[in-house]
Amino acid sequence: MVLLVLEIRDWKILERGWARRSVNVFIDVPTSIEALLSVPEAVIAKNPILTLARSAARRIDSTRHVLGTDDPWQLMSATDFDSIVVPELHGRLTDPSLPLSGDEVAVLTMLEARRHRLNRKYDAALDVIEVGRKRMLSLGDGEPGPTLMLQAVLNLERGRNLVAAGRFTEATPVLQSVVHFAGIYTPNSPHPLLAGLVESALAGLGHGHGSEMDRCLERARENARRFGMDTLPDERTALSIELMRSLDRLDLNAAEDILGALDQAKPTQSLGPMPDCAKALYYVYRGRASIAAKLVTESSTVQIRPTGADGASARFSGIVNVVGFVLAAAGETKTLQDMSDRMSSANPGDSIVKARQALVFGQHDRLWTATGQALSSDQGPRLKSCAMALRADILHHEGQADQALETFVHMLDYCAIAASVFAVAQLSKAAREALIPASADFAEWEAVARSFHSADITADVLQQRLLELPETSPVSPDFQTDLTPAEQSLLFAIDSSKSIAQIAREFGVVSGTLKNRLSALYRKLGVRSRAEAVAHVHRQQ
């Protein structure tokens, strides 16, 4: 091929090859590396597709020299094509004076969106993809659109950005279309099949659909072996997902093995805090909660407070949920309080953090309100199962055994959807030891076990693993608060229809002073308003 291209100097052969096969050309025609590296600069400067193709050729050629092998499958799995950005192509997509073909629009759109994604500007990336889509629709009559391969590559980029932005329900059908295309048109090629499957699993993790994650990863591993690849192109992402899945079923030995492999895998930019959050969960389950808390508070990737539009996502709420649980397991109530103070009600995950706080302080009504917000959200079954677990825990501590058991069983329904016992593991040891035996024969446990699609995972196995866990909620709810006689008098006064001004006159102080005293009282009770303070006292009486 190299000799033919150099002889006839028909660079369109390389352009068409890339448009139809993308990085698969390096397997189909190993000499394509030399061919692409031989394209003259004058040709490259005018052709976005060949510019990208040559950048990929340089990347895989570098891998070839580092590994000292020409085996195409080994080179494909070891080369990071997803981080290729071509600065000289920046801005061409939005330049109306440049005539672009459908293939060129697809390539420029993908590269521009990727540049934003690598800078964690996911909404900007999705906006660029919409610009590219509109430009494709405006192609003149008779002008062909992009090839099916380039459409799939662009959909893969869109799916990745949707996942990174936490828009998992939107990402799933987009990524499924990528996998569907690959299965029909490129079944014997690794790209975009393997990437599509791994990204689909990542979307499933974010929204809490464990069974789909398992199926996607299993297919990705099977196809990689069929292609003769020892690892996946994005092995670190796959290992991180598999680590979370091992923790979902509390297989701590498998998790330990995966952690070792994860440390050896090459880094990737798209995972953010997920590996550190997974490691922290592992430490909690091994009884090393203090190490877990140190990990999440000192990690450079775990951002407890979201910044910009990227914070408004289900992805962020999942991070907050894990971090909040880790801090609670370590008894770090002050750090948990600080995290809550830095969040607003607009932040996803705020309700689950507020609910954890309420459990620590024994604030039934506040916990019920906060978990109600989580249950009515669209954050997925994983978060909702945790909200139900918090309800079951406080009911157990209040001695409401029947209600606690009913809530616990409802929680198991969410666990079956998520294919995870993460929520059960968050219960205090006392609650687990009471509620698991009481529900051991219930059909809901069988549904949870079936969700893992493994003969080795039974209801008995899951229950035993949960009962063997160390304490994961060491701070018992504080239902008793000692009040001074003056504070008790103030509580009796506000438990009425009197206004603040009337109560202030009765106590012989100005309204501002009374408000300060009330604020101090609310902090002592762990409430935020007059109504919550009155409700708290009524429960204690």
Coordinates of C-alpha atoms in Angstrom, one line a residue:
M1 CA 0.0 0.0 0.0
V2 CA 2.8 2.4 0.9
L3 CA 4.5 1.9 -2.5
L4 CA 1.2 2.3 -4.4
V5 CA 0.2 5.5 -2.6
L6 CA 3.6 7.0 -3.0
E7 CA 3.7 6.0 -6.7
I8 CA 0.3 7.4 -7.8
R9 CA 0.2 10.1 -5.1
D10 CA -3.6 9.6 -4.7
W11 CA -4.0 10.6 -1.1
K12 CA -7.7 10.2 -1.4
I13 CA -7.1 6.4 -1.0
L14 CA -5.9 7.1 2.6
E15 CA -8.7 9.6 3.3
R16 CA -11.4 7.1 2.2
G17 CA -9.7 4.3 4.2
W18 CA -9.8 6.4 7.3
A19 CA -13.4 7.6 6.8
R20 CA -14.5 4.0 6.4
R21 CA -12.3 2.2 8.9
S22 CA -10.9 4.8 11.4
V23 CA -8.1 3.4 13.6
N24 CA -9.0 -0.1 12.3
V25 CA -6.8 0.7 9.3
F26 CA -3.7 0.0 11.4
I27 CA -4.9 -3.6 11.8
D28 CA -6.4 -4.0 8.3
V29 CA -3.3 -2.6 6.6
P30 CA -0.3 -2.5 9.0
T31 CA 1.7 -0.5 6.4
S32 CA -0.8 2.3 6.6
I33 CA 1.4 3.8 9.4
E34 CA 4.2 4.5 6.9
A35 CA 1.7 5.6 4.3
L36 CA 0.1 8.2 6.5
L37 CA 3.4 9.4 7.8
S38 CA 4.5 10.0 4.2
V39 CA 1.7 12.4 3.3
P40 CA 3.2 15.8 2.3
E41 CA 2.6 18.7 4.6
A42 CA 0.9 20.7 1.8
V43 CA -1.7 17.9 1.5
I44 CA -2.2 17.6 5.3
A45 CA -2.7 21.4 5.7
K46 CA -5.8 21.2 3.5
N47 CA -7.3 18.0 4.7
P48 CA -8.8 17.6 8.2
I49 CA -9.3 13.8 7.8
L50 CA -5.7 13.1 6.9
T51 CA -4.5 15.5 9.6
L52 CA -6.3 13.4 12.2
A53 CA -5.2 10.1 10.5
R54 CA -1.5 11.2 10.5
S55 CA -1.7 12.2 14.2
A56 CA -3.0 8.8 15.0
A57 CA -0.3 7.2 12.9
R58 CA 2.3 9.1 14.9
R59 CA 0.8 8.0 18.1
I60 CA 0.7 4.3 17.2
D61 CA 4.2 4.6 15.7
S62 CA 5.5 5.9 19.0
T63 CA 3.8 3.0 20.8
R64 CA 5.5 0.6 18.3
H65 CA 8.9 1.9 19.2
V66 CA 8.3 1.9 23.0
L67 CA 7.0 -1.7 23.0
G68 CA 9.4 -3.0 20.3
T69 CA 6.6 -4.9 18.5
D70 CA 4.7 -4.7 15.2
D71 CA 1.8 -6.8 16.4
P72 CA -1.2 -4.7 15.4
W73 CA -3.5 -6.0 18.1
Q74 CA -1.0 -5.3 20.9
L75 CA -0.4 -1.9 19.5
M76 CA -4.1 -1.1 19.3
S77 CA -4.7 -2.0 22.9
A78 CA -1.7 0.0 24.1
T79 CA -2.2 3.2 22.1
D80 CA -4.3 6.0 23.5
F81 CA -6.1 7.4 20.4
D82 CA -8.8 9.0 22.5
S83 CA -6.6 11.9 23.7
I84 CA -5.5 13.0 20.3
V85 CA -6.2 16.7 19.8
V86 CA -5.1 18.6 16.7
P87 CA -4.7 22.3 17.6
E88 CA -4.3 23.4 14.0
L89 CA -7.8 22.3 13.2
H90 CA -9.4 24.4 16.0
G91 CA -12.0 26.8 14.7
R92 CA -12.5 25.4 11.3
L93 CA -15.9 23.9 12.1
T94 CA -17.4 27.3 12.7
D95 CA -15.7 29.1 9.8
P96 CA -18.5 29.6 7.2
S97 CA -16.0 30.4 4.5
L98 CA -14.5 26.9 4.5
P99 CA -16.2 24.4 2.3
L100 CA -16.4 21.2 4.2
S101 CA -17.6 17.7 3.2
G102 CA -19.8 15.6 5.5
D103 CA -16.8 13.5 6.5
E104 CA -14.8 16.6 7.3
V105 CA -17.6 18.1 9.4
A106 CA -17.8 14.9 11.4
V107 CA -14.1 14.8 12.1
L108 CA -13.8 18.5 13.0
T109 CA -16.9 18.2 15.3
M110 CA -15.5 15.2 17.0
L111 CA -12.0 16.8 17.6
E112 CA -13.5 20.1 18.8
A113 CA -15.8 18.3 21.2
R114 CA -13.0 16.1 22.4
R115 CA -10.9 19.2 23.2
H116 CA -13.6 20.5 25.4
R117 CA -14.1 17.2 27.1
L118 CA -10.5 16.8 27.9
N119 CA -10.7 20.3 29.6
R120 CA -13.8 19.0 31.5
K121 CA -16.1 21.5 29.6
Y122 CA -18.8 18.9 28.8
D123 CA -21.6 21.3 28.1
A124 CA -19.4 23.2 25.6
A125 CA -18.5 19.9 24.0
L126 CA -22.2 18.9 23.6
D127 CA -22.9 22.4 22.1
V128 CA -20.2 21.9 19.5
I129 CA -21.7 18.6 18.6
E130 CA -25.0 20.3 18.0
V131 CA -23.3 22.9 15.8
G132 CA -21.7 20.1 13.8
R133 CA -25.1 18.4 13.4
K134 CA -26.7 21.5 12.1
R135 CA -23.8 22.0 9.6
M136 CA -24.3 18.4 8.4
L137 CA -28.0 19.1 7.8
S138 CA -27.1 22.2 5.8
L139 CA -25.0 20.2 3.3
G140 CA -26.1 20.9 -0.3
D141 CA -28.2 18.6 -2.5
G142 CA -26.2 15.7 -3.7
E143 CA -23.5 16.2 -1.1
P144 CA -23.1 13.0 0.9
G145 CA -23.2 12.9 4.6
P146 CA -20.4 11.4 6.7
T147 CA -19.7 7.7 6.5
L148 CA -21.3 5.3 8.9
M149 CA -18.0 4.9 10.7
L150 CA -17.5 8.6 11.3
Q151 CA -21.1 9.0 12.4
A152 CA -20.4 6.2 15.0
V153 CA -17.2 7.9 16.1
L154 CA -19.1 11.1 16.6
N155 CA -21.8 9.4 18.5
L156 CA -19.2 7.8 20.7
E157 CA -17.8 11.2 21.5
R158 CA -21.3 12.5 22.2
G159 CA -22.0 9.5 24.5
R160 CA -18.7 10.1 26.4
N161 CA -19.6 13.7 27.0
L162 CA -23.1 12.8 28.2
V163 CA -21.6 10.3 30.6
A164 CA -19.0 12.8 31.9
A165 CA -21.8 15.3 32.4
G166 CA -23.8 12.8 34.4
R167 CA -26.6 12.6 31.8
F168 CA -26.7 8.8 31.9
T169 CA -30.2 8.2 30.6
E170 CA -29.4 10.3 27.5
A171 CA -26.0 8.6 27.0
T172 CA -27.3 5.0 27.1
P173 CA -29.2 5.0 23.7
V174 CA -26.5 7.0 22.0
L175 CA -23.8 4.5 23.1
Q176 CA -26.1 1.6 22.2
S177 CA -26.3 2.9 18.7
V178 CA -22.5 2.8 18.5
V179 CA -22.4 -0.8 19.7
H180 CA -25.2 -1.7 17.3
F181 CA -23.3 -0.2 14.3
A182 CA -20.1 -2.0 15.3
G183 CA -21.9 -5.3 15.6
I184 CA -23.3 -5.1 12.1
Y185 CA -20.7 -3.2 10.1
T186 CA -17.4 -3.8 11.9
P187 CA -17.9 -7.0 13.9
N188 CA -14.3 -8.1 13.4
S189 CA -12.7 -4.8 14.4
P190 CA -12.0 -3.5 17.9
H191 CA -13.1 0.1 17.2
P192 CA -15.6 1.5 18.1
L193 CA -17.1 -1.8 19.5
L194 CA -14.8 -2.1 22.6
A195 CA -15.0 1.6 23.5
G196 CA -18.8 1.6 23.0
L197 CA -19.2 -1.3 25.3
V198 CA -17.0 0.1 28.1
E199 CA -18.6 3.5 27.9
S200 CA -22.1 1.9 28.0
A201 CA -21.0 0.1 31.2
L202 CA -19.8 3.4 32.6
A203 CA -23.2 4.9 31.9
G204 CA -24.8 2.0 33.7
L205 CA -22.6 2.5 36.7
G206 CA -23.6 6.2 36.9
H207 CA -27.3 5.5 36.8
G208 CA -27.1 2.4 38.9
H209 CA -28.1 -0.3 36.5
G210 CA -25.7 -3.0 37.5
S211 CA -26.9 -5.9 35.3
E212 CA -26.3 -3.8 32.1
M213 CA -22.8 -3.0 33.3
D214 CA -22.0 -6.6 33.8
R215 CA -23.3 -7.6 30.3
C216 CA -21.4 -4.8 28.6
L217 CA -18.1 -5.6 30.3
E218 CA -18.4 -9.3 29.7
R219 CA -19.0 -8.6 26.0
A220 CA -16.0 -6.2 25.8
R221 CA -13.7 -8.8 27.5
E222 CA -15.0 -11.6 25.2
N223 CA -14.4 -9.6 22.0
A224 CA -11.0 -8.4 23.2
R225 CA -9.9 -12.0 23.7
R226 CA -11.4 -12.8 20.3
F227 CA -9.3 -10.1 18.7
G228 CA -6.2 -11.4 20.5
M229 CA -5.9 -8.5 22.9
D230 CA -4.8 -9.1 26.5
T231 CA -6.3 -5.8 27.7
L232 CA -8.9 -3.4 26.6
P233 CA -7.9 -0.1 25.0
D234 CA -9.3 1.7 28.1
E235 CA -8.3 -0.9 30.6
R236 CA -8.3 1.4 33.6
T237 CA -12.0 2.4 33.1
A238 CA -13.0 -1.2 32.7
L239 CA -11.1 -2.2 35.9
S240 CA -12.6 0.7 37.8
I241 CA -16.1 -0.4 36.8
E242 CA -15.3 -4.1 37.7
L243 CA -13.9 -2.9 41.1
M244 CA -17.3 -1.2 41.8
R245 CA -19.1 -4.3 40.8
S246 CA -17.1 -6.5 43.1
L247 CA -17.9 -4.1 45.9
D248 CA -21.6 -4.1 44.9
R249 CA -21.7 -7.8 45.6
L250 CA -19.2 -7.5 48.5
D251 CA -16.7 -9.8 47.0
L252 CA -13.7 -8.3 48.8
N253 CA -11.1 -10.8 47.6
A254 CA -12.0 -10.0 44.0
A255 CA -11.8 -6.3 44.8
E256 CA -8.4 -6.7 46.2
D257 CA -7.1 -8.4 43.1
I258 CA -8.6 -5.7 40.9
L259 CA -7.0 -3.0 43.0
G260 CA -3.6 -4.5 42.2
A261 CA -4.3 -4.5 38.5
L262 CA -5.8 -1.0 38.7
D263 CA -2.5 0.4 40.1
Q264 CA -0.7 -1.0 37.1
A265 CA -3.1 0.3 34.4
K266 CA -2.2 3.4 32.5
P267 CA -4.0 6.5 33.7
T268 CA -7.0 8.0 32.0
Q269 CA -8.5 11.5 32.3
S270 CA -12.2 10.6 32.1
L271 CA -12.7 8.7 35.3
G272 CA -12.2 11.6 37.8
P273 CA -12.8 10.5 41.4
M274 CA -14.2 7.1 40.6
P275 CA -11.1 5.0 41.4
D276 CA -10.5 6.8 44.7
C277 CA -14.1 6.5 45.7
A278 CA -14.0 2.8 45.0
K279 CA -10.8 2.3 46.9
A280 CA -12.3 4.2 49.9
L281 CA -15.4 1.9 49.9
Y282 CA -13.0 -1.1 49.9
Y283 CA -11.2 0.3 52.9
V284 CA -14.5 0.9 54.8
Y285 CA -15.6 -2.7 54.1
R286 CA -12.2 -4.0 55.4
G287 CA -12.7 -2.1 58.6
R288 CA -10.3 0.7 57.8
A289 CA -12.7 3.6 57.6
S290 CA -10.2 6.2 58.9
I291 CA -7.9 5.5 55.9
A292 CA -10.9 5.7 53.6
A293 CA -11.8 9.1 55.0
K294 CA -8.3 10.4 54.6
L295 CA -8.3 9.1 51.0
V296 CA -11.4 11.0 49.9
T297 CA -10.6 14.2 51.8
E298 CA -7.0 14.4 50.5
S299 CA -7.6 13.1 46.9
S300 CA -7.0 15.7 44.2
T301 CA -9.7 14.1 42.1
V302 CA -12.6 14.1 44.7
Q303 CA -14.2 17.5 44.5
I304 CA -16.9 17.5 47.2
R305 CA -18.3 20.8 46.0
P306 CA -19.3 21.1 42.3
T307 CA -18.1 23.9 40.1
G308 CA -20.0 25.4 37.3
A309 CA -22.6 23.5 35.3
D310 CA -20.7 20.3 35.5
G311 CA -21.8 20.0 39.2
A312 CA -25.5 19.7 38.3
S313 CA -25.4 16.0 37.4
A314 CA -26.2 12.6 38.6
R315 CA -22.5 11.8 38.4
F316 CA -21.9 14.4 41.1
S317 CA -24.7 13.1 43.4
G318 CA -23.1 9.6 43.1
I319 CA -19.7 11.0 44.3
V320 CA -21.3 12.9 47.1
N321 CA -23.2 9.8 48.2
V322 CA -20.1 7.7 48.5
V323 CA -18.0 10.4 50.1
G324 CA -20.8 11.1 52.6
F325 CA -21.0 7.5 53.5
V326 CA -17.2 7.1 53.9
L327 CA -17.1 10.2 56.3
A328 CA -20.0 8.8 58.3
A329 CA -18.4 5.4 58.5
A330 CA -15.2 7.0 59.9
G331 CA -17.2 9.0 62.4
E332 CA -16.1 12.3 60.7
T333 CA -19.3 14.1 61.5
K334 CA -17.6 17.5 61.6
T335 CA -16.2 17.0 58.0
L336 CA -19.6 15.8 56.9
Q337 CA -21.1 19.0 58.4
D338 CA -18.5 21.1 56.6
M339 CA -19.4 19.3 53.3
S340 CA -23.1 20.0 53.8
D341 CA -22.4 23.7 54.6
R342 CA -20.6 24.1 51.3
M343 CA -23.5 22.7 49.3
S344 CA -26.8 24.3 48.4
S345 CA -30.2 22.7 47.8
A346 CA -29.5 23.1 44.0
N347 CA -26.6 20.7 44.2
P348 CA -27.4 17.1 43.3
G349 CA -26.6 14.9 46.3
D350 CA -27.4 17.7 48.8
S351 CA -30.5 15.8 50.0
I352 CA -28.6 12.6 50.7
V353 CA -25.9 14.5 52.7
K354 CA -28.6 16.3 54.7
A355 CA -30.2 12.9 55.4
R356 CA -27.0 11.5 56.7
Q357 CA -26.6 14.4 59.0
A358 CA -30.1 14.0 60.2
L359 CA -29.5 10.4 61.1
V360 CA -26.5 11.3 63.2
F361 CA -28.5 13.9 65.1
G362 CA -31.6 11.7 65.4
Q363 CA -33.7 14.2 63.4
H364 CA -36.5 12.1 62.1
D365 CA -38.5 14.8 60.3
R366 CA -35.5 16.3 58.6
L367 CA -34.3 12.9 57.5
W368 CA -37.7 12.1 56.1
T369 CA -37.9 15.3 54.1
A370 CA -34.3 15.0 52.7
T371 CA -34.8 11.3 51.7
G372 CA -38.1 12.2 50.2
Q373 CA -36.3 14.7 47.9
A374 CA -33.8 12.0 46.9
L375 CA -36.6 9.5 46.2
S376 CA -38.5 11.9 44.0
S377 CA -35.4 12.8 42.0
D378 CA -34.2 11.2 38.7
Q379 CA -30.8 10.2 40.2
G380 CA -31.3 6.5 39.7
P381 CA -32.0 3.4 41.9
R382 CA -28.6 3.4 43.6
L383 CA -29.2 6.7 45.3
K384 CA -32.8 5.9 46.1
S385 CA -31.8 2.6 47.7
C386 CA -29.4 4.6 50.0
A387 CA -32.2 7.0 50.9
M388 CA -34.4 4.0 51.9
A389 CA -31.6 2.6 53.9
L390 CA -31.3 5.8 55.9
R391 CA -35.0 5.7 56.7
A392 CA -34.8 2.1 57.8
D393 CA -31.8 2.9 60.0
I394 CA -33.5 5.7 61.9
L395 CA -36.7 3.7 62.3
H396 CA -34.6 0.9 63.8
H397 CA -32.9 3.2 66.2
E398 CA -36.3 4.7 67.2
G399 CA -37.5 1.2 68.1
Q400 CA -40.1 1.1 65.3
A401 CA -39.3 -2.5 64.3
D402 CA -42.2 -3.2 62.0
Q403 CA -41.8 0.1 60.1
A404 CA -38.1 -0.4 59.9
L405 CA -38.5 -3.9 58.4
E406 CA -41.1 -2.6 55.9
T407 CA -38.8 0.2 54.7
F408 CA -35.9 -2.2 54.6
V409 CA -37.8 -4.6 52.2
H410 CA -38.7 -1.6 50.0
M411 CA -35.0 -0.7 49.9
L412 CA -34.3 -4.3 48.6
D413 CA -36.5 -3.6 45.6
Y414 CA -34.2 -0.7 44.7
C415 CA -31.1 -2.9 45.4
A416 CA -32.4 -5.5 42.9
I417 CA -32.8 -2.8 40.2
A418 CA -29.3 -1.5 40.9
A419 CA -27.8 -5.0 41.3
S420 CA -26.0 -3.8 44.4
V421 CA -26.1 -4.2 48.2
F422 CA -24.2 -0.9 48.7
A423 CA -27.3 0.5 50.5
V424 CA -27.5 -2.4 52.9
A425 CA -23.9 -2.1 53.7
Q426 CA -24.5 1.5 54.9
L427 CA -26.8 0.4 57.7
S428 CA -25.4 0.4 61.2
K429 CA -24.3 -3.1 62.3
A430 CA -27.1 -3.3 64.8
A431 CA -29.7 -2.5 62.1
R432 CA -28.2 -5.1 59.8
E433 CA -28.2 -7.7 62.5
A434 CA -31.8 -7.1 63.2
L435 CA -33.2 -6.6 59.7
I436 CA -31.3 -9.1 57.7
P437 CA -32.4 -12.2 59.7
A438 CA -35.9 -10.8 60.0
S439 CA -36.2 -10.6 56.2
A440 CA -33.9 -13.6 55.3
D441 CA -36.6 -15.7 53.7
F442 CA -38.3 -12.8 51.8
A443 CA -38.5 -13.1 48.0
E444 CA -36.8 -9.7 47.6
W445 CA -33.5 -11.2 48.6
E446 CA -33.7 -13.7 45.8
A447 CA -34.4 -10.9 43.4
V448 CA -31.3 -9.0 44.5
A449 CA -29.2 -12.2 44.1
R450 CA -30.6 -12.9 40.6
S451 CA -29.6 -9.4 39.5
F452 CA -26.0 -10.4 39.6
H453 CA -26.5 -13.2 37.0
S454 CA -24.1 -15.5 38.8
A455 CA -24.7 -18.9 40.3
D456 CA -22.1 -18.1 42.9
I457 CA -24.2 -15.2 44.3
T458 CA -27.1 -16.4 46.3
A459 CA -29.3 -14.7 48.9
D460 CA -27.5 -16.6 51.6
V461 CA -24.1 -15.5 50.3
L462 CA -25.1 -11.8 50.2
Q463 CA -26.7 -11.9 53.7
Q464 CA -23.6 -13.6 55.2
R465 CA -21.2 -11.1 53.6
L466 CA -23.4 -8.2 54.9
L467 CA -23.5 -9.6 58.4
E468 CA -19.7 -10.1 58.4
L469 CA -19.0 -6.4 57.6
P470 CA -17.6 -4.3 60.3
E471 CA -19.5 -1.3 61.7
T472 CA -20.2 1.2 58.9
S473 CA -22.3 3.7 60.9
P474 CA -20.4 4.1 64.3
V475 CA -22.2 7.2 65.5
S476 CA -25.5 6.4 67.2
P477 CA -28.2 8.9 66.6
D478 CA -28.3 11.4 69.4
F479 CA -32.0 11.6 70.4
Q480 CA -31.3 13.3 73.8
T481 CA -30.4 16.9 74.0
D482 CA -29.9 18.5 77.5
L483 CA -31.6 21.9 77.6
T484 CA -31.2 24.6 80.3
P485 CA -34.4 25.8 82.0
A486 CA -34.2 29.0 80.0
E487 CA -34.0 27.1 76.8
Q488 CA -36.9 24.9 77.8
S489 CA -38.9 28.0 78.5
L490 CA -38.0 29.4 75.1
L491 CA -39.2 26.2 73.5
F492 CA -42.5 26.3 75.3
A493 CA -42.9 29.9 74.1
I494 CA -42.3 29.2 70.4
D495 CA -44.7 26.2 70.6
S496 CA -47.5 28.7 70.2
S497 CA -49.1 31.1 67.7
K498 CA -47.2 34.1 69.2
S499 CA -45.1 36.2 67.0
I500 CA -41.4 36.7 67.7
A501 CA -42.1 40.3 68.8
Q502 CA -44.7 39.1 71.3
I503 CA -42.3 36.4 72.7
A504 CA -39.5 39.0 72.9
R505 CA -41.6 41.3 75.0
E506 CA -42.5 38.4 77.4
F507 CA -38.8 37.7 77.8
G508 CA -37.9 41.4 78.3
V509 CA -35.6 41.5 75.3
V510 CA -35.6 43.1 71.8
S511 CA -36.5 40.9 68.8
G512 CA -32.9 40.8 67.6
T513 CA -31.6 39.4 70.8
L514 CA -34.4 36.8 70.9
K515 CA -33.5 35.8 67.3
N516 CA -29.9 35.2 68.3
R517 CA -31.0 33.0 71.2
L518 CA -33.2 31.0 68.9
S519 CA -30.4 30.5 66.4
A520 CA -28.2 29.1 69.2
L521 CA -31.0 26.9 70.3
Y522 CA -31.6 25.6 66.8
R523 CA -28.0 24.7 66.4
K524 CA -28.0 22.8 69.7
L525 CA -31.1 20.8 68.6
G526 CA -29.7 20.3 65.1
V527 CA -32.7 22.0 63.4
R528 CA -33.1 24.9 61.1
S529 CA -36.4 26.5 61.9
R530 CA -39.0 27.2 64.6
A531 CA -41.3 24.5 63.1
E532 CA -38.5 21.9 63.2
A533 CA -37.6 22.7 66.8
V534 CA -41.2 22.3 67.9
A535 CA -41.6 19.0 66.0
H536 CA -38.3 17.8 67.6
V537 CA -39.5 18.5 71.1
H538 CA -42.9 16.9 70.5
R539 CA -41.1 13.6 69.5
Q540 CA -38.9 13.7 72.6
Q541 CA -41.9 14.3 74.9

